Amino acid sequence: MKPNAQTCTDQKITFFHAPQSRSGGTLALLEELGADYELRLVNFKQNEQRQPAYRAINPMGKVPAILHGGALITEQPAVFLYLADLYSQARLAPPPGDPLRGPYLRWLVFYGSSFEPAIVDRSQKRAPAPPMASPYGAWEDVLNTINQQLTQSPYLLGERFTAVDVLWGGALHWTTMFELVPETPAIRAYADRVITRPAMQRAAAKDAELFALQAA
Ligand SMILES: N[C@@H](CCC(=O)N[C@@H](CS)C(=O)NCC(=O)O)C(=O)O
């Protein structure tokens, strides 16, 4: 047995994924991490996410969800944090004590608690709640915060590519494509920098293949 074989077995993840959905970000992260995972497909066309079998795994009926050592992890920022820490050897997560740990947590959680609610309001063409009642305040502030950071550095944490960029690069790619986020030169260059990485491309190809398989 190779010295790292046991570690590899301990790190094996069960990943619940629906092709062409938000769980694509987790697929991309697993590829970036070189993770060992078993894929369990959820078929949205057959509404499997709402059936008792899947709800017994994630009562919210949402993907992504992962299982590891008997623990269920859901919610994209939590899934990203968990996986990047578990596969720390890939160095996509600044560890506690690293000066980048705070910004890393900030950008991951900002995604789920501010950006996602803002995007859903935009996609539903819903007026946002008054700034003091809205989880993201004002849409312009969300956009300015992202753009300001991306005009300063190639990645959200500066020169270093991390798991945060897997989440944000992919999301800014699809949200600009659907015209939910206005494309600025900084956002476009950033999304391109991220999505053209070999692991990201590998994940996109795998996802397209899985989508075609489910559609057949
Ligand atoms: N709060 C969850 C939301 C995930 C989510 O919106 N998942 C969508 C995928 S695009 C889903 O599973 N939708 C299926 C459904 O609700 O029927 C997270 O951040 O992970």
Coordinates of C-alpha atoms and ligand atoms in Angstrom, one line a residue:
M1 CA 0.0 0.0 0.0
K2 CA 1.4 3.4 -0.9
P3 CA 1.9 5.7 2.2
N4 CA -0.9 8.1 1.2
A5 CA -3.4 5.4 0.1
Q6 CA -5.1 5.3 3.6
T7 CA -5.4 9.1 3.6
C8 CA -6.9 9.0 0.2
T9 CA -9.6 6.5 1.3
D10 CA -10.4 8.7 4.4
Q11 CA -10.8 11.7 2.1
K12 CA -13.4 10.0 -0.2
I13 CA -16.5 12.1 -0.6
T14 CA -20.0 11.2 -1.8
F15 CA -21.2 14.1 -4.0
F16 CA -24.8 14.7 -5.0
H17 CA -24.9 16.6 -8.3
A18 CA -27.4 17.8 -10.8
P19 CA -25.7 18.6 -14.2
Q20 CA -25.9 22.3 -15.3
S21 CA -26.9 23.5 -11.9
R22 CA -25.3 25.3 -9.0
S23 CA -23.6 22.0 -7.9
G24 CA -21.3 22.5 -11.0
G25 CA -19.1 24.7 -8.8
T26 CA -18.5 21.9 -6.4
L27 CA -17.7 19.6 -9.3
A28 CA -15.1 22.1 -10.5
L29 CA -13.7 22.4 -7.0
L30 CA -13.4 18.6 -6.7
E31 CA -11.5 18.5 -9.9
E32 CA -9.2 21.4 -8.8
L33 CA -8.5 19.6 -5.6
G34 CA -7.8 16.3 -7.3
A35 CA -10.3 14.8 -4.9
D36 CA -11.5 11.3 -4.6
Y37 CA -15.3 11.3 -4.9
E38 CA -18.2 9.1 -5.8
L39 CA -20.7 10.9 -7.9
R40 CA -24.4 10.4 -7.2
L41 CA -26.5 12.1 -9.9
V42 CA -29.8 13.8 -9.1
N43 CA -32.1 14.1 -12.1
F44 CA -33.9 17.5 -12.0
K45 CA -36.0 16.5 -15.1
Q46 CA -37.5 13.7 -13.1
N47 CA -37.8 15.9 -10.1
E48 CA -35.6 13.5 -8.1
Q49 CA -34.5 16.3 -5.8
R50 CA -38.1 16.5 -4.4
Q51 CA -38.5 12.7 -3.9
P52 CA -38.3 11.1 -0.5
A53 CA -35.1 9.2 -1.4
Y54 CA -33.2 12.4 -1.9
R55 CA -34.9 14.4 0.8
A56 CA -33.7 11.7 3.2
I57 CA -30.2 12.8 2.3
N58 CA -30.9 16.6 2.1
P59 CA -34.3 17.6 3.5
M60 CA -34.0 20.9 1.6
G61 CA -34.1 19.0 -1.7
K62 CA -31.1 21.1 -3.1
V63 CA -27.7 20.4 -4.6
P64 CA -24.9 20.5 -3.9
A65 CA -24.7 18.1 -1.0
I66 CA -21.8 16.0 0.1
L67 CA -21.4 13.2 2.6
H68 CA -18.2 12.5 4.4
G69 CA -17.6 10.1 7.3
G70 CA -21.4 10.1 8.1
A71 CA -21.7 13.9 8.0
L72 CA -23.9 15.8 5.6
I73 CA -22.6 19.1 4.3
T74 CA -24.8 21.4 2.3
E75 CA -24.7 25.1 1.3
Q76 CA -22.1 26.1 -1.2
P77 CA -19.8 28.2 1.1
A78 CA -19.8 25.4 3.7
V79 CA -19.2 22.7 1.1
F80 CA -16.3 24.8 -0.3
L81 CA -14.8 25.4 3.1
Y82 CA -15.1 21.8 4.0
L83 CA -13.6 20.3 0.9
A84 CA -10.7 22.8 0.5
D85 CA -9.8 22.2 4.2
L86 CA -10.1 18.4 3.8
Y87 CA -7.8 18.5 0.8
S88 CA -5.4 21.0 2.3
Q89 CA -2.6 19.5 0.3
A90 CA -4.0 21.2 -2.8
R91 CA -3.3 24.5 -1.0
L92 CA -6.6 26.1 -2.2
A93 CA -7.5 27.2 1.4
P94 CA -5.4 29.6 3.5
P95 CA -5.3 27.9 6.9
P96 CA -6.3 29.5 10.2
G97 CA -3.4 31.8 11.2
D98 CA -2.7 32.8 7.6
P99 CA -3.4 36.5 7.0
L100 CA -5.5 35.5 4.0
R101 CA -7.8 33.3 6.1
G102 CA -10.1 36.2 7.0
P103 CA -10.5 37.6 3.5
Y104 CA -11.0 33.9 2.3
L105 CA -13.9 33.4 4.7
R106 CA -15.3 36.8 3.9
W107 CA -15.5 36.2 0.2
L108 CA -16.9 32.7 0.5
V109 CA -19.6 33.7 2.9
F110 CA -20.3 37.0 1.0
Y111 CA -21.2 34.7 -1.9
G112 CA -23.9 32.9 -0.1
S113 CA -25.3 35.6 2.1
S114 CA -25.2 38.6 -0.2
F115 CA -24.5 37.7 -3.8
E116 CA -26.9 34.8 -4.2
P117 CA -29.9 36.7 -2.7
A118 CA -29.1 39.7 -4.9
I119 CA -28.9 37.4 -8.0
V120 CA -32.2 35.8 -7.2
D121 CA -33.9 39.2 -6.8
R122 CA -32.4 40.2 -10.2
S123 CA -33.4 37.0 -11.9
Q124 CA -37.0 37.3 -10.6
K125 CA -37.1 41.0 -11.6
R126 CA -38.0 41.7 -8.0
A127 CA -37.5 45.0 -6.3
P128 CA -35.0 44.5 -3.5
A129 CA -36.0 45.1 0.1
P130 CA -35.2 48.5 1.4
P131 CA -31.3 48.6 1.9
M132 CA -31.5 48.3 5.7
A133 CA -33.7 45.2 5.5
S134 CA -31.9 43.6 2.6
P135 CA -29.2 41.0 3.3
Y136 CA -27.1 42.7 0.7
G137 CA -28.0 46.3 1.2
A138 CA -27.9 47.8 -2.3
W139 CA -27.2 46.0 -5.6
E140 CA -24.7 48.7 -6.6
D141 CA -22.7 48.1 -3.5
V142 CA -22.5 44.4 -4.3
L143 CA -21.3 45.2 -7.8
N144 CA -18.8 47.9 -6.7
T145 CA -17.4 45.6 -4.0
I146 CA -16.6 42.9 -6.6
N147 CA -15.4 45.2 -9.3
Q148 CA -13.2 47.2 -6.9
Q149 CA -11.5 44.0 -5.8
L150 CA -11.0 42.6 -9.2
T151 CA -9.5 45.7 -10.7
Q152 CA -6.8 45.5 -8.0
S153 CA -5.6 41.9 -8.3
P154 CA -5.9 38.9 -10.6
Y155 CA -7.7 36.9 -7.9
L156 CA -10.0 37.7 -5.1
L157 CA -7.3 37.2 -2.5
G158 CA -4.6 38.9 -4.5
E159 CA -2.0 37.0 -6.5
R160 CA -3.0 33.7 -5.1
F161 CA -5.7 31.4 -6.7
T162 CA -7.9 29.8 -4.0
A163 CA -11.2 27.9 -3.7
V164 CA -12.9 31.3 -3.5
D165 CA -12.1 31.8 -7.1
V166 CA -13.5 28.5 -8.2
L167 CA -16.8 29.6 -6.7
W168 CA -16.8 33.2 -7.9
G169 CA -15.1 32.7 -11.3
G170 CA -17.7 30.2 -12.3
A171 CA -20.6 32.2 -10.9
L172 CA -19.5 35.4 -12.6
H173 CA -19.2 33.5 -15.8
W174 CA -22.8 32.3 -15.7
T175 CA -24.3 35.4 -14.2
T176 CA -22.8 37.7 -16.9
M177 CA -23.8 35.2 -19.6
F178 CA -27.5 35.5 -18.4
E179 CA -27.0 39.3 -18.1
L180 CA -27.8 39.3 -14.4
V181 CA -24.4 40.9 -13.7
P182 CA -23.1 43.6 -16.0
E183 CA -19.9 42.6 -17.7
T184 CA -17.0 44.9 -16.9
P185 CA -13.5 44.3 -18.3
A186 CA -12.3 43.3 -14.8
I187 CA -15.1 40.7 -14.3
R188 CA -14.7 39.3 -17.8
A189 CA -10.9 39.0 -17.5
Y190 CA -11.3 37.3 -14.1
A191 CA -14.0 34.9 -15.2
D192 CA -11.9 33.9 -18.2
R193 CA -8.7 33.5 -16.1
V194 CA -10.6 31.1 -13.9
I195 CA -12.8 29.1 -16.3
T196 CA -9.9 28.4 -18.7
R197 CA -7.9 26.5 -16.1
P198 CA -7.5 22.8 -17.1
A199 CA -9.4 21.5 -14.1
M200 CA -12.3 23.9 -14.7
Q201 CA -12.4 22.9 -18.3
R202 CA -12.3 19.2 -17.3
A203 CA -15.2 19.8 -14.9
A204 CA -17.2 21.7 -17.6
A205 CA -16.7 18.9 -20.1
K206 CA -17.7 16.3 -17.6
D207 CA -20.8 18.3 -16.6
A208 CA -21.9 18.7 -20.2
E209 CA -21.5 14.9 -20.8
L210 CA -23.6 14.1 -17.7
F211 CA -26.2 16.6 -18.8
A212 CA -26.5 15.0 -22.2
L213 CA -26.7 11.5 -20.6
Q214 CA -29.6 12.6 -18.4
A215 CA -31.3 14.3 -21.3
A216 CA -31.1 11.1 -23.5
Ligands
LIG1 N1 -28.7 27.4 -0.5 C1 -28.2 26.4 -1.3 C2 -28.9 26.6 -2.7 C3 -28.5 25.6 -3.7 C4 -29.4 25.7 -4.9 O1 -30.1 26.7 -5.2 N2 -29.5 24.6 -5.6 C5 -30.4 24.5 -6.8 C6 -29.5 24.1 -8.0 S1 -29.4 25.3 -9.2 C7 -31.3 23.3 -6.6 O2 -30.9 22.3 -6.0 N3 -32.6 23.4 -7.1 C8 -33.5 22.3 -7.2 C9 -34.9 22.6 -6.6 O3 -35.0 23.5 -5.8 O4 -35.8 22.0 -7.1 C10 -26.7 26.5 -1.5 O5 -26.1 27.6 -1.4 O6 -26.0 25.5 -1.8

